[in-house]
PDB file of C-alpha atoms in Angstrom:
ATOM      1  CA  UNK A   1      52.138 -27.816  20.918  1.00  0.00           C
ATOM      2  CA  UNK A   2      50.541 -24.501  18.895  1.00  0.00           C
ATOM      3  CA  UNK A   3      49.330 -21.760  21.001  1.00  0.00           C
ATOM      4  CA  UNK A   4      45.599 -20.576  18.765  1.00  0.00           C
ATOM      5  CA  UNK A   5      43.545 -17.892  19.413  1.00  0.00           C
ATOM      6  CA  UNK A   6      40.171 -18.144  17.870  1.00  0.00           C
ATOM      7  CA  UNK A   7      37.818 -14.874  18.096  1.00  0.00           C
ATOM      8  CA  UNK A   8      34.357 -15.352  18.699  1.00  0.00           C
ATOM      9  CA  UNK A   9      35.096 -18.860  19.197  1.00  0.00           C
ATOM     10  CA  UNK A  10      31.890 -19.537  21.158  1.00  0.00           C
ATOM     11  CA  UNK A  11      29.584 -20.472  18.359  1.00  0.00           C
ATOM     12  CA  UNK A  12      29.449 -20.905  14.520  1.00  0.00           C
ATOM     13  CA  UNK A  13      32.626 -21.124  12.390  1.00  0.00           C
ATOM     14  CA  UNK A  14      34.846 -20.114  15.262  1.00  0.00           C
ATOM     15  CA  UNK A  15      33.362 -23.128  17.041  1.00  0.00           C
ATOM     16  CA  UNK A  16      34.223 -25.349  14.370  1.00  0.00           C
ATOM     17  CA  UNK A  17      37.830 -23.764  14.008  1.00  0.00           C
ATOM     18  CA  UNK A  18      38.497 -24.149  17.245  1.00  0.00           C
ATOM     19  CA  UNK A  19      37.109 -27.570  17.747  1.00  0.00           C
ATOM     20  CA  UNK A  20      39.317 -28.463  14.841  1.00  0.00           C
ATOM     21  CA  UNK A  21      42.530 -27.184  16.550  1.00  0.00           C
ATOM     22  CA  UNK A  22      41.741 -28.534  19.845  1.00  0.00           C
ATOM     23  CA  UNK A  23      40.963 -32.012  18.207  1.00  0.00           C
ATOM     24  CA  UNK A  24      44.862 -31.984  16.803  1.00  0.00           C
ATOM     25  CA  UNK A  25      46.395 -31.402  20.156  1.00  0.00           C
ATOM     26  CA  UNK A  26      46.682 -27.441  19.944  1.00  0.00           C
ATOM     27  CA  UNK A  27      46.750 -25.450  22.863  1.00  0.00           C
ATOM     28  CA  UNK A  28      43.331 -23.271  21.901  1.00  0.00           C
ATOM     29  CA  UNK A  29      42.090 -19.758  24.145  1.00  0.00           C
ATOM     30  CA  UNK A  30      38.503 -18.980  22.374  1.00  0.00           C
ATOM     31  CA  UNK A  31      37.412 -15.653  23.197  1.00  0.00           C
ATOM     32  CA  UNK A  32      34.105 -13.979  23.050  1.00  0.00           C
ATOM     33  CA  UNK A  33      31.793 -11.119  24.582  1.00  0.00           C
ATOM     34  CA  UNK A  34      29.446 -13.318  26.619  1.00  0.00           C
ATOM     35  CA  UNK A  35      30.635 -16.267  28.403  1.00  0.00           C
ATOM     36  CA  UNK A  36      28.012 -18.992  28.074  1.00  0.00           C
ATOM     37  CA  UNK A  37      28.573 -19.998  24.622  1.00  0.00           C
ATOM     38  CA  UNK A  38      32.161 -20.051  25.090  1.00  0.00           C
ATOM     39  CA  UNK A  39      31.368 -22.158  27.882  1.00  0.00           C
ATOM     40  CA  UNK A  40      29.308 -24.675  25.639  1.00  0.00           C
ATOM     41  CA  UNK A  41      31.794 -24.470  22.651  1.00  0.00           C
ATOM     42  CA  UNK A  42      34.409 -25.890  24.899  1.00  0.00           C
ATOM     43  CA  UNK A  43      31.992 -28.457  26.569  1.00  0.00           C
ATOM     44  CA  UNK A  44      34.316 -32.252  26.073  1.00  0.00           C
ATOM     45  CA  UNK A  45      37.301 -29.839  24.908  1.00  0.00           C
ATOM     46  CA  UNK A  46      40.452 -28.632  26.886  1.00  0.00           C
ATOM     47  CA  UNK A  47      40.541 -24.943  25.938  1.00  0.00           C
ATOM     48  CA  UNK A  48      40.756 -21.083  27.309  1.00  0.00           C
ATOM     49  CA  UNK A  49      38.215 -19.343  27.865  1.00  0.00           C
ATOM     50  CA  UNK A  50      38.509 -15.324  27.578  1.00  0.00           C
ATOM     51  CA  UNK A  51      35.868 -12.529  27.679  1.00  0.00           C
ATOM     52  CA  UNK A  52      36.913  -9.909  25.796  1.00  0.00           C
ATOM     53  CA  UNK A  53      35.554  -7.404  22.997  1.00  0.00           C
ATOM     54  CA  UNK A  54      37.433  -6.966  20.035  1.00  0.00           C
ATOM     55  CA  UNK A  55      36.354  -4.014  19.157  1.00  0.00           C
ATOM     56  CA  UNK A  56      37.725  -2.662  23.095  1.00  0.00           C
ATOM     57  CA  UNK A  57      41.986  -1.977  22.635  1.00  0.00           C
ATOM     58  CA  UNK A  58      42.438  -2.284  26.330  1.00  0.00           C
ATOM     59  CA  UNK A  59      40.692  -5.870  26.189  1.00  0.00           C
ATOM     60  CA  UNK A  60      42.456  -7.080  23.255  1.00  0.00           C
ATOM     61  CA  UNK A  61      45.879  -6.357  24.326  1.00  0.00           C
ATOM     62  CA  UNK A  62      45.124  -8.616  27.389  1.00  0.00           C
ATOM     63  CA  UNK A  63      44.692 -11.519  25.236  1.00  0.00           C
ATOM     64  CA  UNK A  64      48.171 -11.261  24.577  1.00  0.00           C
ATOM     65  CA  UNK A  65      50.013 -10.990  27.848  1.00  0.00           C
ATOM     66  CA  UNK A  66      51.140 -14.353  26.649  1.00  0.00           C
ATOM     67  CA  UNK A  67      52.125 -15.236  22.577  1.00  0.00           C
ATOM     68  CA  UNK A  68      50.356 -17.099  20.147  1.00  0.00           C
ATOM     69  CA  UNK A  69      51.470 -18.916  17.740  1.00  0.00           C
ATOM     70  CA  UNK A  70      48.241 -18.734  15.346  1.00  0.00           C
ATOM     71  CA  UNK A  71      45.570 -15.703  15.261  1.00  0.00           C
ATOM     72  CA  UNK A  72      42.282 -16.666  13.942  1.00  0.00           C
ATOM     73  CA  UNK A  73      40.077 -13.525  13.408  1.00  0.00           C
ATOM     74  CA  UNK A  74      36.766 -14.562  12.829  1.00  0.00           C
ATOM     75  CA  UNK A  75      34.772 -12.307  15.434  1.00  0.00           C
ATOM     76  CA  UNK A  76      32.312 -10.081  12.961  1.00  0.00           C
ATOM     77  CA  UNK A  77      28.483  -9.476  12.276  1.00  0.00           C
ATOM     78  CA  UNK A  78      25.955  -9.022   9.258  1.00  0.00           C
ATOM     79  CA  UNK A  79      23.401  -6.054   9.662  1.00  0.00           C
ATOM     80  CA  UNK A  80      20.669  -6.609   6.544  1.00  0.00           C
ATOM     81  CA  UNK A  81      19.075  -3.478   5.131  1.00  0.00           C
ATOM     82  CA  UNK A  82      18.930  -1.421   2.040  1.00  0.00           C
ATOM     83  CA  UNK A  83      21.205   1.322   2.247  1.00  0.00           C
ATOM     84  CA  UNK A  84      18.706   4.060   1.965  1.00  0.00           C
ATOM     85  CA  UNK A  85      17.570   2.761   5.300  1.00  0.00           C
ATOM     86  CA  UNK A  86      20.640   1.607   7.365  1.00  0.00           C
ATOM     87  CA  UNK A  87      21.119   3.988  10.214  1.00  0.00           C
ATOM     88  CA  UNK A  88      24.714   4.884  10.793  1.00  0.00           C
ATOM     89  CA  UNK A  89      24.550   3.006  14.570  1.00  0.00           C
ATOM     90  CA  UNK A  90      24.183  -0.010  12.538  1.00  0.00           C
ATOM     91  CA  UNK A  91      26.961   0.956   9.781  1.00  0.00           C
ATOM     92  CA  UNK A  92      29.179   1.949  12.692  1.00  0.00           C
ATOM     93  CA  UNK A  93      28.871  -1.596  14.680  1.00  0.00           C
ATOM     94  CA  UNK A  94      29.272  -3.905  11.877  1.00  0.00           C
ATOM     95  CA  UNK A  95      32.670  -1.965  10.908  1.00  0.00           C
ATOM     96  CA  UNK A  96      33.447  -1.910  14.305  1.00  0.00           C
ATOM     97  CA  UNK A  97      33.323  -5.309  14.949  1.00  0.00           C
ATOM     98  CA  UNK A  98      33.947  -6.656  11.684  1.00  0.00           C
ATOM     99  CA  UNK A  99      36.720  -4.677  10.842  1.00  0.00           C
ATOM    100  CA  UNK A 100      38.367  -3.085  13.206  1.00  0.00           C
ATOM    101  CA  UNK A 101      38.037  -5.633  15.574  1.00  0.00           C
ATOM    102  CA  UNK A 102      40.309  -8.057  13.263  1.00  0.00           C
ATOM    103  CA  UNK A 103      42.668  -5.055  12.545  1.00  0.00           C
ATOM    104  CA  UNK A 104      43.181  -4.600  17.245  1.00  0.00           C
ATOM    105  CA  UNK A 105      43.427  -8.470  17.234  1.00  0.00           C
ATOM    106  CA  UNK A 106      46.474  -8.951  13.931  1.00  0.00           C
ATOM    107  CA  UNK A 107      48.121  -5.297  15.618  1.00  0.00           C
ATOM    108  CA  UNK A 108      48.341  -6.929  19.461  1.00  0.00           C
ATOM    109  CA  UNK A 109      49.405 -10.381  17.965  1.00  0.00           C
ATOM    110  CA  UNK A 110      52.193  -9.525  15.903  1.00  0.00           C
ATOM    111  CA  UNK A 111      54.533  -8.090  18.103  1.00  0.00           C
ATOM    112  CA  UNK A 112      54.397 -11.210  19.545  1.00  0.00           C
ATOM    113  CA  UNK A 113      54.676 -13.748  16.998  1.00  0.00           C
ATOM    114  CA  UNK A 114      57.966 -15.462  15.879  1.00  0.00           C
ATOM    115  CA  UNK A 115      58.906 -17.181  12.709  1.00  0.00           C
ATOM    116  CA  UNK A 116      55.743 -19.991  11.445  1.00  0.00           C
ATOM    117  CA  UNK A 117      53.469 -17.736  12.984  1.00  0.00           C
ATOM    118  CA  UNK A 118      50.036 -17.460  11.187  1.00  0.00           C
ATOM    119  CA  UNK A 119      46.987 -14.469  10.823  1.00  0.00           C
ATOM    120  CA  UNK A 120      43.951 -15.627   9.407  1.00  0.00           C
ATOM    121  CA  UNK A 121      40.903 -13.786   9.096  1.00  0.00           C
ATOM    122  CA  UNK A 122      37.593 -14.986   8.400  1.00  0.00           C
ATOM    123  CA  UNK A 123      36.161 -12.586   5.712  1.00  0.00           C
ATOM    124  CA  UNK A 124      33.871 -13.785   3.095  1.00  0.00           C
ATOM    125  CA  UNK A 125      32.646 -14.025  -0.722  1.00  0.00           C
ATOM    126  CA  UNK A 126      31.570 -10.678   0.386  1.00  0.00           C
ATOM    127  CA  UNK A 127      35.038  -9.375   0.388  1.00  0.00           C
ATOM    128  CA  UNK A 128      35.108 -10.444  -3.212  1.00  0.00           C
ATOM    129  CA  UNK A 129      31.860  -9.104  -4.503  1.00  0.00           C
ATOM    130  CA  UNK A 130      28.943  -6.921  -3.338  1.00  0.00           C
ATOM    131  CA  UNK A 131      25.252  -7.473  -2.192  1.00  0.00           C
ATOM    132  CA  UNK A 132      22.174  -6.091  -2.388  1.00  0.00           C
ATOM    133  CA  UNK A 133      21.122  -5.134   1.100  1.00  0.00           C
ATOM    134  CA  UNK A 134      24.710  -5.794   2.703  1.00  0.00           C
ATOM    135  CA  UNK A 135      26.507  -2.272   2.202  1.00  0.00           C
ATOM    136  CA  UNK A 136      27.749  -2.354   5.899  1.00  0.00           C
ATOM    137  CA  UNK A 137      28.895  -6.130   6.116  1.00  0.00           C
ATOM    138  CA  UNK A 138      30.740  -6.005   2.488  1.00  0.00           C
ATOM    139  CA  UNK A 139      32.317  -2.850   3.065  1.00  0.00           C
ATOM    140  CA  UNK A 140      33.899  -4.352   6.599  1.00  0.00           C
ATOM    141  CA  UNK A 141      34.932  -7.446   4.764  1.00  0.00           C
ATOM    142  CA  UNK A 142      36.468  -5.807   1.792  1.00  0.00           C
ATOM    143  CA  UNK A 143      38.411  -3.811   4.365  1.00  0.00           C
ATOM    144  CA  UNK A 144      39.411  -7.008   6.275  1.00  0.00           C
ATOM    145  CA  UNK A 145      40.793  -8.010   2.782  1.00  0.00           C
ATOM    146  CA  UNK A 146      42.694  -5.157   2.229  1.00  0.00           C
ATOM    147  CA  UNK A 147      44.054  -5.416   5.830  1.00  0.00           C
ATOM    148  CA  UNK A 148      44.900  -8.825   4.965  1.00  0.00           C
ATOM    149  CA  UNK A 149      46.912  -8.179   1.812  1.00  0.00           C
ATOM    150  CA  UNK A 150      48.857  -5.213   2.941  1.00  0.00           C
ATOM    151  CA  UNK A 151      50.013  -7.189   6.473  1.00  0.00           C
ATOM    152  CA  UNK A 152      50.852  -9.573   4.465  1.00  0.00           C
ATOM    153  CA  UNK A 153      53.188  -7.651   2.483  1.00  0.00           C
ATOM    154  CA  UNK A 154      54.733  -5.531   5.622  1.00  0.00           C
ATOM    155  CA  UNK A 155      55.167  -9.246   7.197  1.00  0.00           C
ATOM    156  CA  UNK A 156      56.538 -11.383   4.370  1.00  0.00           C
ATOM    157  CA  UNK A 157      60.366 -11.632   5.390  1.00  0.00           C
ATOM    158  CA  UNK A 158      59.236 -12.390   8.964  1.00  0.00           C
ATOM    159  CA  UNK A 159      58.025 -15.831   8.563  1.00  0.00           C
ATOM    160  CA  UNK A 160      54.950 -15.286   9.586  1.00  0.00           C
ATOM    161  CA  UNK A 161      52.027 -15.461   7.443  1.00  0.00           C
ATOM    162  CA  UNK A 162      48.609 -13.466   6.636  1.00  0.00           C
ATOM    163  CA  UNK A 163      45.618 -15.048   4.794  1.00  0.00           C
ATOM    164  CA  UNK A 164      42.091 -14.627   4.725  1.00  0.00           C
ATOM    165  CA  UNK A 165      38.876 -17.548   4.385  1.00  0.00           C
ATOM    166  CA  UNK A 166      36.579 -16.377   2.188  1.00  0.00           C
ATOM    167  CA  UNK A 167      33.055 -18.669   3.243  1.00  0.00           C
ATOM    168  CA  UNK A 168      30.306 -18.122   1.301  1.00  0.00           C
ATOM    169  CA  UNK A 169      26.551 -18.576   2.955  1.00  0.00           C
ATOM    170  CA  UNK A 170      27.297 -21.203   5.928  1.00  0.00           C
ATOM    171  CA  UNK A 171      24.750 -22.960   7.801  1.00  0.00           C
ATOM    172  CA  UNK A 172      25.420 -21.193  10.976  1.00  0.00           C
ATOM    173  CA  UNK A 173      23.071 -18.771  12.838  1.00  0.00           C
ATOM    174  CA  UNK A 174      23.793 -15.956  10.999  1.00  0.00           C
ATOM    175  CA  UNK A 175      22.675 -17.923   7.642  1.00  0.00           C
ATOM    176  CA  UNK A 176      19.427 -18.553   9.262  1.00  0.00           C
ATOM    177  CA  UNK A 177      19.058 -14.867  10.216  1.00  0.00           C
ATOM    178  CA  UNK A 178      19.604 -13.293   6.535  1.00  0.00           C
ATOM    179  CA  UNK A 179      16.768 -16.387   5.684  1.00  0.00           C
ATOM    180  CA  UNK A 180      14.695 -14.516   8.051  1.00  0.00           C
ATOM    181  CA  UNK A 181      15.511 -11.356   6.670  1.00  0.00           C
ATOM    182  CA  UNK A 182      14.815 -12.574   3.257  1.00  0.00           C
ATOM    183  CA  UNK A 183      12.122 -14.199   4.332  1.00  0.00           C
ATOM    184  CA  UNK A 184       9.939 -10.989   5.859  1.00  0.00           C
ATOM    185  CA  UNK A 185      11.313  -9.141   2.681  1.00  0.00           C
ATOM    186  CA  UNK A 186       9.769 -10.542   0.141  1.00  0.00           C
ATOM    187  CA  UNK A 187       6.807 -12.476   2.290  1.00  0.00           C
ATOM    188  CA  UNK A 188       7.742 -15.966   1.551  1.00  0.00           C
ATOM    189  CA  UNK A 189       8.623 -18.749   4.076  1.00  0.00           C
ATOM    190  CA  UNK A 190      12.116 -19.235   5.451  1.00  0.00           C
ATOM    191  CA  UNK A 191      12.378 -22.050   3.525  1.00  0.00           C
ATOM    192  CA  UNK A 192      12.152 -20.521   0.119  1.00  0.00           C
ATOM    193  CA  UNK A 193      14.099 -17.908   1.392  1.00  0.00           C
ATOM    194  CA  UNK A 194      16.772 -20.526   1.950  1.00  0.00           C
ATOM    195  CA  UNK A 195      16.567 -21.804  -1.444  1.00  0.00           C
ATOM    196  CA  UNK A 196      17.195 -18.434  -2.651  1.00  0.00           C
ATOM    197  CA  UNK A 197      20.325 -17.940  -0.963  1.00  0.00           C
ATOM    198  CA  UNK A 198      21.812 -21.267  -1.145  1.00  0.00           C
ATOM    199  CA  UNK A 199      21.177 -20.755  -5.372  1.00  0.00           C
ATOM    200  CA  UNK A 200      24.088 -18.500  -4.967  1.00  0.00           C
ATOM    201  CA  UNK A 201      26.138 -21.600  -4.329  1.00  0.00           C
ATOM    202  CA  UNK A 202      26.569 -23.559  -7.752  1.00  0.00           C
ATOM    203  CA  UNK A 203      26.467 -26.807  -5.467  1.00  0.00           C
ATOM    204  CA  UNK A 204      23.061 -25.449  -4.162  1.00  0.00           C
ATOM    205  CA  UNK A 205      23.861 -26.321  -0.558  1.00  0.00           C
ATOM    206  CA  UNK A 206      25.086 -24.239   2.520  1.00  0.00           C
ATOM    207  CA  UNK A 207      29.053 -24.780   3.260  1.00  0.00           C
ATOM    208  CA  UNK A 208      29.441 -26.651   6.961  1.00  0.00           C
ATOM    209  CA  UNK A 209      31.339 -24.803   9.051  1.00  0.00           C
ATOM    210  CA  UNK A 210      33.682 -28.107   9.351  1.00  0.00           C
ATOM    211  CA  UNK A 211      34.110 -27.069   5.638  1.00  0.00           C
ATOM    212  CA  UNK A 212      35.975 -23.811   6.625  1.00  0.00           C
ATOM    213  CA  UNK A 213      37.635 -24.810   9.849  1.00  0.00           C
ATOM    214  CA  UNK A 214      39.486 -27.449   7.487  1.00  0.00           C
ATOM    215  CA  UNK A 215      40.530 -24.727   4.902  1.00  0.00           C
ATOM    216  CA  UNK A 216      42.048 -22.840   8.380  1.00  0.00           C
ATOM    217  CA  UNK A 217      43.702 -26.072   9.563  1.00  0.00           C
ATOM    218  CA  UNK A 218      45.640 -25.778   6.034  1.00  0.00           C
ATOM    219  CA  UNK A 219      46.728 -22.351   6.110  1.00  0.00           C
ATOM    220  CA  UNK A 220      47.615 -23.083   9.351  1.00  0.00           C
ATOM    221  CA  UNK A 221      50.082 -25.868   8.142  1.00  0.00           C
ATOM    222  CA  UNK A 222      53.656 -26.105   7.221  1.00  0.00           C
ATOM    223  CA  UNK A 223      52.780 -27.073   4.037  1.00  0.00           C
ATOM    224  CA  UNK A 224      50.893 -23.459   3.503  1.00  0.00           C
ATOM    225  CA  UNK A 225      54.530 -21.238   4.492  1.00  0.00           C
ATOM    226  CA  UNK A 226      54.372 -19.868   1.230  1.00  0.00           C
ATOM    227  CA  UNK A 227      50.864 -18.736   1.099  1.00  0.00           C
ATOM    228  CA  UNK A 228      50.538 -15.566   1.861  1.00  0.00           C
ATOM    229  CA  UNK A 229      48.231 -12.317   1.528  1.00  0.00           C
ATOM    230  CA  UNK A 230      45.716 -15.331  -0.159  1.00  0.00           C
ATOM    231  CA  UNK A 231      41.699 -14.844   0.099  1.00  0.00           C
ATOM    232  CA  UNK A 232      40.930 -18.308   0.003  1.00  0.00           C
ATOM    233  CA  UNK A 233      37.265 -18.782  -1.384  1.00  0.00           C
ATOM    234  CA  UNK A 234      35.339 -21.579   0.047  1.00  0.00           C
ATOM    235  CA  UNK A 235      31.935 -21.096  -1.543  1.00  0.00           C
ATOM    236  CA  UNK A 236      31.295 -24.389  -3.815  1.00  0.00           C
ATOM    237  CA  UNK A 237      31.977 -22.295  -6.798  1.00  0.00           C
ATOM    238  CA  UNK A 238      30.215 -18.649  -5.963  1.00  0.00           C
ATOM    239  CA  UNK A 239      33.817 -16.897  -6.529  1.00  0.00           C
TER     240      UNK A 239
END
């Protein structure tokens, strides 16, 4: 049985993730800031529950007073504004969390990984390309991508593996907030705003978080030992 650690497994595409694991007999610890929707993401589902902020050293290295076999760093958030008006609290968080946190979680898991161990982070198309109004996110996530690639490299005689997901717009929560955003933007109704974000999909839909937790369950898999320091674009054709 695989030990899995999911970040920010309480809601969204960790959910899904570690749903996914749990569903093929893996041992799965989601972690999270606030316990509630950890509690509800594990509701029917034998799994760990862990408070912890990723963006806090102390409280990551207690996730791994015990070793994992796979690392799933999806923890992260989107702050929407032109850069002219992003305030630097803002810039600061979203790297913080979205960057940073993933590089604590891969530097406290390594050490205790063995051979067919596996680092995935959950970046984004946005670690691929930039966006108007998304300065702070895409910066984070083409960090996480460059943390990615060079682990991967450091890591490659090891055994152990380090990938990145690259979802583009998925109907989670945080798809619905940029519709907001979009919405009170341009002063149109969240559902045109929708239709202008899902356009950037060529399959004009949003991608179901089942969608990415599946691409994880792969790079998780024997069959993916020799993928390694991959960005793995699941965006029906964005990238």
């Amino acid at each position: 049985m695989r030990r899995v650690l999911v970040t920010g497994g309480g809601t969204g595409i960790g959910r899904a993730i570690a749903r996914s694991f749990a569903e093929s007999g893996d041992h799965v610890t989601i972690c999270g800031r606030r316990l509630q929707p950890l509690q509800d993401a594990a509701a029917g589902f034998d799994m760990a529950l862990r408070q912890a902020d990723v963006t806090d050293e102390t409280s990551v290295a207690a996730l791994f007073e015990d070793p994992f076999d796979i690392v799933v760093a999806n923890a992260g958030i989107a702050r929407n504004a032109k850069l002219a008006e992003l305030s630097l609290q803002d810039w600061n968080e979203t790297l913080n969390v979205t960057l940073t946190g993933v590089f604590l979680t891969f530097r406290a898991a390594l050490p205790t990984m063995s051979k067919g161990g596996r680092l995935i982070a959950i970046a984004s198309t946005a670690s691929l390309q930039g966006g108007a109004t998304l300065a702070a996110y895409s910066a984070a996530k083409h960090g996480v991508l460059g943390l990615v690639r060079s682990t991967a490299k450091e890591i490659a005689k090891s055994g152990v593996t380090c990938n990145a997901v690259c979802p583009g717009f998925v109907d989670t929560e945080m798809a619905q907030g940029a519709a907001q955003g979009v919405s009170q933007k341009f002063g149109i109704t969240e559902d045109k705003a929708m239709e202008m974000i899902v356009a950037a999909n060529p399959m004009r839909r949003l991608i179901a978080p089942e969608e990415v937790a599946a691409t994880v369950m792969f790079l998780a898999s024997e069959g993916a030992a020799s993928v390694n320091g991959h960005a793995l674009s699941v965006s029906g054709g964005e990238i």
